[in-house]
mmCIF file of N, CA and C in Angstrom:
data_model
loop_
_atom_site.group_PDB
_atom_site.id
_atom_site.type_symbol
_atom_site.label_atom_id
_atom_site.label_comp_id
_atom_site.label_asym_id
_atom_site.label_seq_id
_atom_site.Cartn_x
_atom_site.Cartn_y
_atom_site.Cartn_z
ATOM 1 N N MET A 1 -33.529 -302.175 71.346
ATOM 2 C CA MET A 1 -33.586 -303.115 72.435
ATOM 3 C C MET A 1 -33.492 -304.517 71.833
ATOM 4 N N LYS A 2 -32.678 -305.346 72.435
ATOM 5 C CA LYS A 2 -32.488 -306.707 71.952
ATOM 6 C C LYS A 2 -33.760 -307.529 72.160
ATOM 7 N N LYS A 3 -33.909 -308.542 71.301
ATOM 8 C CA LYS A 3 -35.105 -309.379 71.362
ATOM 9 C C LYS A 3 -35.253 -310.036 72.736
ATOM 10 N N LEU A 4 -34.166 -310.515 73.307
ATOM 11 C CA LEU A 4 -34.219 -311.161 74.615
ATOM 12 C C LEU A 4 -34.693 -310.182 75.698
ATOM 13 N N GLU A 5 -34.197 -308.942 75.636
ATOM 14 C CA GLU A 5 -34.624 -307.922 76.611
ATOM 15 C C GLU A 5 -36.104 -307.599 76.440
ATOM 16 N N MET A 6 -36.554 -307.515 75.190
ATOM 17 C CA MET A 6 -37.966 -307.213 74.932
ATOM 18 C C MET A 6 -38.858 -308.341 75.430
ATOM 19 N N THR A 7 -38.415 -309.572 75.227
ATOM 20 C CA THR A 7 -39.170 -310.723 75.718
ATOM 21 C C THR A 7 -39.264 -310.692 77.237
ATOM 22 N N ARG A 8 -38.146 -310.380 77.883
ATOM 23 C CA ARG A 8 -38.135 -310.306 79.350
ATOM 24 C C ARG A 8 -39.035 -309.170 79.841
ATOM 25 N N LEU A 9 -38.979 -308.044 79.168
ATOM 26 C CA LEU A 9 -39.836 -306.903 79.509
ATOM 27 C C LEU A 9 -41.308 -307.311 79.443
ATOM 28 N N ASN A 10 -41.686 -307.987 78.381
ATOM 29 C CA ASN A 10 -43.075 -308.427 78.232
ATOM 30 C C ASN A 10 -43.478 -309.411 79.332
ATOM 31 N N LEU A 11 -42.603 -310.355 79.620
ATOM 32 C CA LEU A 11 -42.896 -311.335 80.665
ATOM 33 C C LEU A 11 -43.082 -310.659 82.028
ATOM 34 N N LEU A 12 -42.155 -309.770 82.363
ATOM 35 C CA LEU A 12 -42.251 -309.083 83.657
ATOM 36 C C LEU A 12 -43.479 -308.179 83.721
ATOM 37 N N PHE A 13 -43.797 -307.547 82.618
ATOM 38 C CA PHE A 13 -44.982 -306.691 82.582
ATOM 39 C C PHE A 13 -46.242 -307.516 82.861
ATOM 40 N N GLU A 14 -46.335 -308.675 82.215
ATOM 41 C CA GLU A 14 -47.496 -309.539 82.442
ATOM 42 C C GLU A 14 -47.567 -310.010 83.894
ATOM 43 N N LYS A 15 -46.414 -310.322 84.469
ATOM 44 C CA LYS A 15 -46.393 -310.724 85.882
ATOM 45 C C LYS A 15 -46.815 -309.565 86.786
ATOM 46 N N MET A 16 -46.360 -308.359 86.444
ATOM 47 C CA MET A 16 -46.692 -307.186 87.244
ATOM 48 C C MET A 16 -48.200 -306.935 87.218
ATOM 49 N N VAL A 17 -48.787 -307.050 86.055
ATOM 50 C CA VAL A 17 -50.233 -306.835 85.920
ATOM 51 C C VAL A 17 -51.006 -307.843 86.764
ATOM 52 N N SER A 18 -50.489 -309.068 86.884
ATOM 53 C CA SER A 18 -51.169 -310.073 87.696
ATOM 54 C C SER A 18 -50.720 -310.069 89.149
ATOM 55 N N ASN A 19 -49.962 -309.063 89.535
ATOM 56 C CA ASN A 19 -49.473 -308.933 90.913
ATOM 57 C C ASN A 19 -48.670 -310.148 91.381
ATOM 58 N N LYS A 20 -47.804 -310.644 90.503
ATOM 59 C CA LYS A 20 -47.016 -311.833 90.835
ATOM 60 C C LYS A 20 -45.508 -311.567 90.789
ATOM 61 N N THR A 21 -45.113 -310.318 90.815
ATOM 62 C CA THR A 21 -43.684 -310.007 90.780
ATOM 63 C C THR A 21 -43.148 -309.777 92.187
ATOM 64 N N ASN A 22 -41.877 -310.091 92.361
ATOM 65 C CA ASN A 22 -41.222 -309.761 93.619
ATOM 66 C C ASN A 22 -40.465 -308.434 93.432
ATOM 67 N N ILE A 23 -39.841 -307.966 94.473
ATOM 68 C CA ILE A 23 -39.156 -306.670 94.429
ATOM 69 C C ILE A 23 -38.044 -306.661 93.381
ATOM 70 N N LYS A 24 -37.273 -307.745 93.320
ATOM 71 C CA LYS A 24 -36.182 -307.822 92.344
ATOM 72 C C LYS A 24 -36.719 -307.720 90.916
ATOM 73 N N GLU A 25 -37.806 -308.409 90.633
ATOM 74 C CA GLU A 25 -38.410 -308.359 89.296
ATOM 75 C C GLU A 25 -38.996 -306.981 88.999
ATOM 76 N N GLN A 26 -39.564 -306.343 90.009
ATOM 77 C CA GLN A 26 -40.104 -304.998 89.812
ATOM 78 C C GLN A 26 -38.999 -304.023 89.432
ATOM 79 N N LYS A 27 -37.860 -304.144 90.091
ATOM 80 C CA LYS A 27 -36.719 -303.271 89.774
ATOM 81 C C LYS A 27 -36.191 -303.562 88.377
ATOM 82 N N GLU A 28 -36.124 -304.834 88.020
ATOM 83 C CA GLU A 28 -35.668 -305.212 86.682
ATOM 84 C C GLU A 28 -36.619 -304.667 85.626
ATOM 85 N N LEU A 29 -37.918 -304.779 85.882
ATOM 86 C CA LEU A 29 -38.918 -304.255 84.956
ATOM 87 C C LEU A 29 -38.753 -302.751 84.781
ATOM 88 N N THR A 30 -38.567 -302.045 85.867
ATOM 89 C CA THR A 30 -38.378 -300.595 85.804
ATOM 90 C C THR A 30 -37.165 -300.246 84.945
ATOM 91 N N LYS A 31 -36.076 -300.966 85.157
ATOM 92 C CA LYS A 31 -34.850 -300.712 84.382
ATOM 93 C C LYS A 31 -35.059 -301.013 82.894
ATOM 94 N N LEU A 32 -35.678 -302.145 82.587
ATOM 95 C CA LEU A 32 -35.924 -302.503 81.189
ATOM 96 C C LEU A 32 -36.874 -301.516 80.520
ATOM 97 N N TYR A 33 -37.895 -301.111 81.233
ATOM 98 C CA TYR A 33 -38.853 -300.153 80.680
ATOM 99 C C TYR A 33 -38.172 -298.813 80.407
ATOM 100 N N GLN A 34 -37.317 -298.376 81.313
ATOM 101 C CA GLN A 34 -36.601 -297.117 81.109
ATOM 102 C C GLN A 34 -35.681 -297.207 79.894
ATOM 103 N N THR A 35 -35.024 -298.338 79.726
ATOM 104 C CA THR A 35 -34.178 -298.553 78.549
ATOM 105 C C THR A 35 -35.008 -298.479 77.281
ATOM 106 N N TYR A 36 -36.175 -299.117 77.296
ATOM 107 C CA TYR A 36 -37.082 -299.097 76.150
ATOM 108 C C TYR A 36 -37.490 -297.663 75.802
ATOM 109 N N ILE A 37 -37.869 -296.900 76.790
ATOM 110 C CA ILE A 37 -38.281 -295.506 76.575
ATOM 111 C C ILE A 37 -37.118 -294.667 76.063
ATOM 112 N N ASP A 38 -35.949 -294.815 76.675
ATOM 113 C CA ASP A 38 -34.782 -294.030 76.267
ATOM 114 C C ASP A 38 -34.376 -294.329 74.824
ATOM 115 N N GLU A 39 -34.408 -295.593 74.432
ATOM 116 C CA GLU A 39 -34.054 -295.946 73.061
ATOM 117 C C GLU A 39 -35.061 -295.372 72.077
ATOM 118 N N ASP A 40 -36.327 -295.367 72.441
ATOM 119 C CA ASP A 40 -37.353 -294.793 71.579
ATOM 120 C C ASP A 40 -37.147 -293.289 71.427
ATOM 121 N N ARG A 41 -36.776 -292.626 72.489
ATOM 122 C CA ARG A 41 -36.501 -291.186 72.420
ATOM 123 C C ARG A 41 -35.326 -290.909 71.501
ATOM 124 N N GLU A 42 -34.289 -291.741 71.570
ATOM 125 C CA GLU A 42 -33.124 -291.574 70.701
ATOM 126 C C GLU A 42 -33.535 -291.694 69.238
ATOM 127 N N VAL A 43 -34.378 -292.669 68.934
ATOM 128 C CA VAL A 43 -34.844 -292.852 67.561
ATOM 129 C C VAL A 43 -35.643 -291.631 67.120
ATOM 130 N N LEU A 44 -36.553 -291.167 67.966
ATOM 131 C CA LEU A 44 -37.374 -290.005 67.615
ATOM 132 C C LEU A 44 -36.539 -288.743 67.451
ATOM 133 N N ASN A 45 -35.497 -288.585 68.233
ATOM 134 C CA ASN A 45 -34.646 -287.408 68.124
ATOM 135 C C ASN A 45 -33.816 -287.414 66.848
ATOM 136 N N ASN A 46 -33.630 -288.570 66.245
ATOM 137 C CA ASN A 46 -32.835 -288.674 65.019
ATOM 138 C C ASN A 46 -33.679 -288.649 63.762
ATOM 139 N N VAL A 47 -34.988 -288.468 63.896
ATOM 140 C CA VAL A 47 -35.890 -288.429 62.751
ATOM 141 C C VAL A 47 -36.232 -286.978 62.445
ATOM 142 N N THR A 48 -36.148 -286.624 61.167
ATOM 143 C CA THR A 48 -36.526 -285.275 60.745
ATOM 144 C C THR A 48 -38.036 -285.233 60.546
ATOM 145 N N PRO A 49 -38.726 -284.324 61.218
ATOM 146 C CA PRO A 49 -40.175 -284.225 61.044
ATOM 147 C C PRO A 49 -40.544 -283.978 59.584
ATOM 148 N N ILE A 50 -41.638 -284.548 59.143
ATOM 149 C CA ILE A 50 -42.056 -284.446 57.742
ATOM 150 C C ILE A 50 -42.266 -282.999 57.324
ATOM 151 N N HIS A 51 -42.845 -282.185 58.192
ATOM 152 C CA HIS A 51 -43.146 -280.805 57.808
ATOM 153 C C HIS A 51 -41.890 -279.957 57.619
ATOM 154 N N THR A 52 -40.713 -280.425 58.053
ATOM 155 C CA THR A 52 -39.494 -279.652 57.863
ATOM 156 C C THR A 52 -38.639 -280.175 56.715
ATOM 157 N N GLN A 53 -39.049 -281.294 56.113
ATOM 158 C CA GLN A 53 -38.302 -281.846 54.987
ATOM 159 C C GLN A 53 -38.615 -281.042 53.744
ATOM 160 N N LYS A 54 -37.594 -280.835 52.902
ATOM 161 C CA LYS A 54 -37.788 -280.113 51.642
ATOM 162 C C LYS A 54 -38.141 -281.122 50.567
ATOM 163 N N HIS A 55 -39.122 -280.760 49.779
ATOM 164 C CA HIS A 55 -39.579 -281.644 48.698
ATOM 165 C C HIS A 55 -38.968 -281.163 47.386
ATOM 166 N N ALA A 56 -38.551 -282.110 46.576
ATOM 167 C CA ALA A 56 -38.023 -281.788 45.243
ATOM 168 C C ALA A 56 -39.183 -281.364 44.356
ATOM 169 N N GLY A 57 -38.944 -280.417 43.531
ATOM 170 C CA GLY A 57 -40.018 -280.090 42.606
ATOM 171 C C GLY A 57 -40.129 -278.658 42.450
#
């Protein structure tokens, strides 16, 4: 996720917690949050779990 998107996500999240978001911002927050989650899943799916890695020796 780009730095600008992450900054916007944080700002909207803080507004949401204080009940100061409008409908458009709520939808934007939902979209940004979903992007954040999806990108994290992609990273996790590309990582080999430690217990399945073969050790030299």
